[in-house]
Amino acid sequence: GGELGIGAPISGNGFDVARRSAGCALAAVDAVMANQVQHAYALTRPPGHHAEPERSMGFCVFSNAALAAQAAIARHGLTRVAIVDWDVHYGNGTDRCFAQRRDVLAISVHQQAGYVQVSGEANEIGAGEGAGYSVNIPLPPGCGHGAYAEAFERIVLPALDAYRPQLIVVPCGYDAGRFDPLGRMLLDGVTFRWMTRAVADIAHRHASERLVLTHEGGYCPVSAPFFGVAVIEELSGLRSSVECPFTAQHAKIPGHALNDHQSAWIAQLERHFNEVRQRHWV
């Protein structure tokens, strides 16, 4: 046991637990690539998206989503994998793993300056061969459904359509939920369900349905399970008997509307990433 990195304590048997968590993400990729399932959700702890190549960080020991993407390339011969991270914090570890590669498009939609140890600004676009293939979308605190949908429709989904991934991996955090103590966003199950449907549609168009989600943040024990049910229902195409007590409030939360300052910021980011693609994508 001990401290593996900034904010990454581990217990005496933690290595084996973390290894199994990463292994579950690899097994999810294998199952999807073998056509045993179309979609898979690796429901594990510890999470992974803050773990960098040389250090653990932020509750994360191994970079589960990055390992999943690498497994798809190394084991299954894929040449284009997209990662779409909607955890409220910047997925610095995943981004660092592929910053100089173009066989992985790493997209992170996160609260701006939401994690003090890392940056995640829009000008961090990768380097060398990977220049332009890191897409960091920092949103101002207080964003709700309208801002997230706008960011997806103007930036995330066009980038995915242009990249044509053969597999999509989603580091799925719920800490952008409006009750979460570690974030300052306003999402609920309606938005998590919408984002899941949006990436599943891309997987249908370009990736033969192949979609893997890895479990990341989410620290409100009251709301995170309901948001998770919304995602898993959307992935499976089934509806459970579970009724989210927060869904009925969705339309009554003023912050879910797209605000002018949010729209202007997203439009600026859209122009920036369009220019980046024109300069760097082949």
Coordinates of C-alpha atoms in Angstrom, one line a residue:
G1 CA 0.0 0.0 0.0
G2 CA 0.9 3.6 -0.2
E3 CA 0.7 6.7 -2.5
L4 CA 1.3 5.9 -6.2
G5 CA 1.0 9.5 -7.4
I6 CA -0.9 12.7 -6.8
G7 CA -4.2 11.7 -5.3
A8 CA -3.7 8.0 -6.0
P9 CA -3.5 6.1 -2.7
I10 CA -3.6 2.3 -2.9
S11 CA -4.2 -0.4 -0.4
G12 CA -2.1 -3.5 0.2
N13 CA -4.0 -5.6 -2.3
G14 CA -4.7 -2.7 -4.6
F15 CA -2.4 -3.8 -7.5
D16 CA -4.4 -6.9 -8.1
V17 CA -7.6 -5.0 -7.9
A18 CA -6.4 -2.4 -10.4
R19 CA -5.0 -5.1 -12.7
R20 CA -8.5 -6.7 -12.8
S21 CA -10.1 -3.3 -13.5
A22 CA -7.9 -2.8 -16.5
G23 CA -8.4 -6.4 -17.5
C24 CA -12.1 -5.9 -17.6
A25 CA -11.7 -3.1 -20.1
L26 CA -9.6 -5.3 -22.3
A27 CA -12.2 -8.1 -22.0
A28 CA -14.9 -5.7 -23.1
V29 CA -12.9 -4.8 -26.2
D30 CA -12.3 -8.5 -27.0
A31 CA -16.0 -9.3 -26.6
V32 CA -17.0 -6.4 -28.9
M33 CA -14.3 -7.3 -31.5
A34 CA -15.4 -10.9 -31.4
N35 CA -19.0 -9.9 -32.1
Q36 CA -20.2 -11.5 -28.9
V37 CA -21.8 -8.1 -28.1
Q38 CA -22.2 -4.8 -29.9
H39 CA -21.8 -2.6 -26.8
A40 CA -20.0 -3.3 -23.5
Y41 CA -19.7 -1.4 -20.2
A42 CA -16.7 -2.2 -18.0
L43 CA -18.2 -1.4 -14.5
T44 CA -15.1 -1.4 -12.4
R45 CA -13.0 0.4 -9.8
P46 CA -10.4 1.9 -9.7
P47 CA -11.1 4.3 -12.7
G48 CA -8.4 5.1 -15.2
H49 CA -8.4 8.3 -17.2
H50 CA -6.0 10.3 -15.0
A51 CA -3.3 7.7 -15.0
E52 CA -0.4 8.8 -17.2
P53 CA 2.2 6.6 -18.8
E54 CA 4.8 7.1 -16.1
R55 CA 2.5 7.7 -13.0
S56 CA -0.8 7.0 -11.4
M57 CA -2.9 10.0 -10.5
G58 CA -6.3 11.1 -9.3
F59 CA -7.7 7.8 -8.0
C60 CA -6.5 6.1 -11.2
V61 CA -3.8 3.4 -11.2
F62 CA -3.8 2.2 -14.8
S63 CA -5.3 4.1 -17.8
N64 CA -8.1 1.6 -18.5
A65 CA -9.6 3.4 -21.5
A66 CA -6.2 3.9 -23.1
L67 CA -5.3 0.2 -22.5
A68 CA -8.6 -0.7 -24.2
A69 CA -7.8 1.4 -27.2
Q70 CA -4.3 0.0 -27.5
A71 CA -5.7 -3.5 -27.2
A72 CA -8.0 -2.9 -30.1
I73 CA -5.0 -1.8 -32.2
A74 CA -2.4 -4.4 -31.0
R75 CA -4.7 -7.4 -30.7
H76 CA -7.3 -6.8 -33.3
G77 CA -5.5 -4.7 -36.0
L78 CA -7.6 -1.6 -35.9
T79 CA -6.1 1.6 -37.3
R80 CA -8.6 4.2 -36.1
V81 CA -10.0 4.2 -32.5
A82 CA -11.8 7.2 -31.0
I83 CA -12.0 8.0 -27.3
V84 CA -14.8 10.3 -26.1
D85 CA -14.4 11.2 -22.5
W86 CA -17.3 13.0 -20.8
D87 CA -16.1 12.8 -17.2
V88 CA -16.2 16.2 -15.7
H89 CA -12.4 16.3 -15.3
Y90 CA -10.0 16.4 -18.2
G91 CA -8.8 12.9 -19.2
N92 CA -5.1 13.9 -19.0
G93 CA -3.9 10.3 -18.8
T94 CA -5.7 9.1 -21.8
D95 CA -4.6 12.1 -23.8
R96 CA -0.9 11.7 -22.7
C97 CA -0.9 8.1 -23.9
F98 CA -1.7 9.0 -27.5
A99 CA -0.6 12.6 -27.8
Q100 CA 1.9 11.8 -30.5
R101 CA -0.2 9.3 -32.4
R102 CA -3.0 9.6 -35.0
D103 CA -4.4 6.1 -34.7
V104 CA -6.3 7.3 -31.7
L105 CA -8.5 10.4 -31.7
A106 CA -8.7 11.5 -28.0
I107 CA -11.7 13.8 -27.3
S108 CA -12.3 15.1 -23.8
V109 CA -15.3 17.2 -22.9
H110 CA -14.8 18.6 -19.4
Q111 CA -15.2 21.4 -16.9
Q112 CA -12.6 24.1 -17.6
A113 CA -9.9 24.2 -14.9
G114 CA -11.8 21.5 -13.0
Y115 CA -8.8 19.6 -11.9
V116 CA -6.0 21.7 -10.6
Q117 CA -3.1 19.3 -11.4
V118 CA -3.6 19.3 -15.2
S119 CA -4.8 21.7 -17.8
G120 CA -6.9 20.4 -20.7
E121 CA -7.2 23.6 -22.7
A122 CA -8.2 23.7 -26.4
N123 CA -4.6 24.5 -27.5
E124 CA -3.4 21.1 -26.3
I125 CA -3.9 19.4 -29.6
G126 CA -1.1 16.7 -29.5
A127 CA 2.3 16.8 -31.0
G128 CA 4.4 15.3 -33.8
E129 CA 2.4 12.7 -35.8
G130 CA -0.5 13.2 -33.3
A131 CA -0.8 16.9 -33.8
G132 CA -4.5 17.7 -34.2
Y133 CA -5.7 14.3 -32.9
S134 CA -6.2 15.5 -29.3
V135 CA -9.5 17.5 -29.0
N136 CA -9.9 19.1 -25.6
I137 CA -13.2 20.9 -25.1
P138 CA -13.1 22.9 -21.8
L139 CA -16.6 24.1 -20.9
P140 CA -17.3 26.8 -18.3
P141 CA -18.7 25.7 -14.9
G142 CA -22.5 25.7 -14.8
C143 CA -23.1 24.0 -18.1
G144 CA -26.3 21.9 -18.5
H145 CA -27.9 19.8 -21.2
G146 CA -28.0 22.7 -23.8
A147 CA -24.2 23.4 -23.6
Y148 CA -23.2 19.7 -23.7
A149 CA -25.6 19.0 -26.7
E150 CA -24.2 22.1 -28.5
A151 CA -20.6 21.0 -27.9
F152 CA -21.4 17.5 -29.2
E153 CA -23.3 18.7 -32.2
R154 CA -20.8 21.4 -33.3
I155 CA -17.5 19.7 -32.3
V156 CA -17.6 16.1 -31.1
L157 CA -19.9 14.5 -33.6
P158 CA -18.4 16.2 -36.7
A159 CA -14.9 15.2 -35.6
L160 CA -16.0 11.6 -35.2
D161 CA -17.8 11.6 -38.5
A162 CA -14.6 13.0 -40.2
Y163 CA -12.3 10.5 -38.4
R164 CA -14.6 7.4 -39.1
P165 CA -13.5 5.3 -36.1
Q166 CA -13.5 1.5 -36.2
L167 CA -14.2 1.4 -32.4
I168 CA -15.3 4.0 -29.9
V169 CA -14.2 3.9 -26.3
V170 CA -16.0 6.2 -23.8
P171 CA -14.5 7.0 -20.4
C172 CA -17.9 7.4 -18.7
G173 CA -17.9 9.6 -15.7
Y174 CA -21.0 10.8 -13.9
D175 CA -19.4 13.7 -12.0
A176 CA -20.8 16.2 -14.4
G177 CA -24.1 15.4 -12.7
R178 CA -25.7 18.3 -10.9
F179 CA -25.4 16.8 -7.4
D180 CA -21.8 15.8 -7.7
P181 CA -19.4 17.2 -5.0
L182 CA -16.4 17.1 -7.4
G183 CA -17.9 19.0 -10.3
R184 CA -19.9 22.1 -11.0
M185 CA -22.0 21.0 -13.9
L186 CA -25.8 20.4 -14.1
L187 CA -26.3 17.2 -16.0
D188 CA -28.8 14.4 -15.2
G189 CA -29.8 11.1 -16.7
V190 CA -31.5 12.8 -19.7
T191 CA -28.1 14.1 -20.9
F192 CA -26.2 11.0 -20.1
R193 CA -28.7 9.0 -22.1
W194 CA -28.5 11.5 -25.0
M195 CA -24.7 11.4 -25.1
T196 CA -24.8 7.6 -25.1
R197 CA -27.3 7.6 -28.0
A198 CA -25.1 10.1 -29.9
V199 CA -21.9 8.1 -29.7
A200 CA -23.9 4.8 -30.4
D201 CA -25.2 6.4 -33.6
I202 CA -21.6 7.2 -34.7
A203 CA -20.6 3.6 -33.8
H204 CA -23.5 2.4 -36.0
R205 CA -22.4 4.5 -39.0
H206 CA -18.6 3.9 -38.9
A207 CA -17.7 1.2 -36.4
S208 CA -20.0 -1.8 -37.0
E209 CA -21.8 -0.9 -33.7
R210 CA -18.6 -1.4 -31.7
L211 CA -18.8 0.7 -28.5
V212 CA -17.0 0.2 -25.2
L213 CA -17.6 2.3 -22.0
T214 CA -15.2 2.3 -19.1
H215 CA -16.5 3.4 -15.7
E216 CA -14.8 6.6 -14.4
G217 CA -15.9 9.3 -11.9
G218 CA -19.1 10.0 -10.1
Y219 CA -19.2 10.7 -6.4
C220 CA -22.8 11.3 -5.4
P221 CA -24.1 8.0 -4.2
V222 CA -27.7 9.2 -4.5
S223 CA -27.7 10.2 -8.2
A224 CA -24.8 8.4 -10.0
P225 CA -26.6 5.0 -9.9
F226 CA -29.6 6.4 -11.7
F227 CA -27.5 8.1 -14.3
G228 CA -25.7 4.8 -14.8
V229 CA -29.0 3.0 -15.4
A230 CA -29.9 5.6 -18.1
V231 CA -26.6 4.9 -19.9
I232 CA -26.9 1.1 -19.6
E233 CA -30.6 1.2 -20.7
E234 CA -29.6 3.2 -23.8
L235 CA -26.7 0.8 -24.6
S236 CA -28.9 -2.3 -24.3
G237 CA -32.0 -0.9 -26.0
L238 CA -34.0 -2.1 -23.0
R239 CA -35.9 -0.2 -20.3
S240 CA -35.8 -1.4 -16.7
S241 CA -38.5 -0.8 -14.0
V242 CA -36.1 1.8 -12.3
E243 CA -37.5 5.3 -12.4
C244 CA -35.1 8.1 -11.9
P245 CA -36.4 10.6 -9.4
F246 CA -34.5 13.4 -11.1
T247 CA -35.7 13.1 -14.7
A248 CA -39.0 14.9 -14.0
Q249 CA -37.1 17.9 -12.8
H250 CA -34.9 18.2 -15.9
A251 CA -37.0 20.7 -17.8
K252 CA -37.5 22.8 -14.7
I253 CA -33.7 23.4 -14.2
P254 CA -33.0 26.9 -15.8
G255 CA -29.3 26.1 -16.2
H256 CA -30.1 23.4 -18.8
A257 CA -30.9 26.0 -21.4
L258 CA -28.0 27.0 -23.6
N259 CA -26.7 30.4 -22.4
D260 CA -25.3 33.1 -24.7
H261 CA -21.8 33.0 -23.2
Q262 CA -21.7 29.2 -23.5
S263 CA -22.9 29.3 -27.1
A264 CA -20.2 32.0 -28.0
W265 CA -17.5 30.0 -26.3
I266 CA -18.5 26.7 -28.1
A267 CA -18.6 28.6 -31.4
Q268 CA -15.1 29.8 -30.8
L269 CA -13.9 26.3 -30.0
E270 CA -15.6 25.0 -33.1
R271 CA -13.7 27.5 -35.3
H272 CA -10.5 26.6 -33.6
F273 CA -10.9 22.8 -34.1
N274 CA -12.0 23.3 -37.7
E275 CA -8.7 25.1 -38.3
V276 CA -6.8 22.4 -36.5
R277 CA -8.3 19.7 -38.7
Q278 CA -7.6 21.6 -41.9
R279 CA -3.9 22.1 -40.8
H280 CA -3.2 18.6 -39.4
W281 CA -5.6 15.9 -40.5
V282 CA -4.7 13.8 -43.5

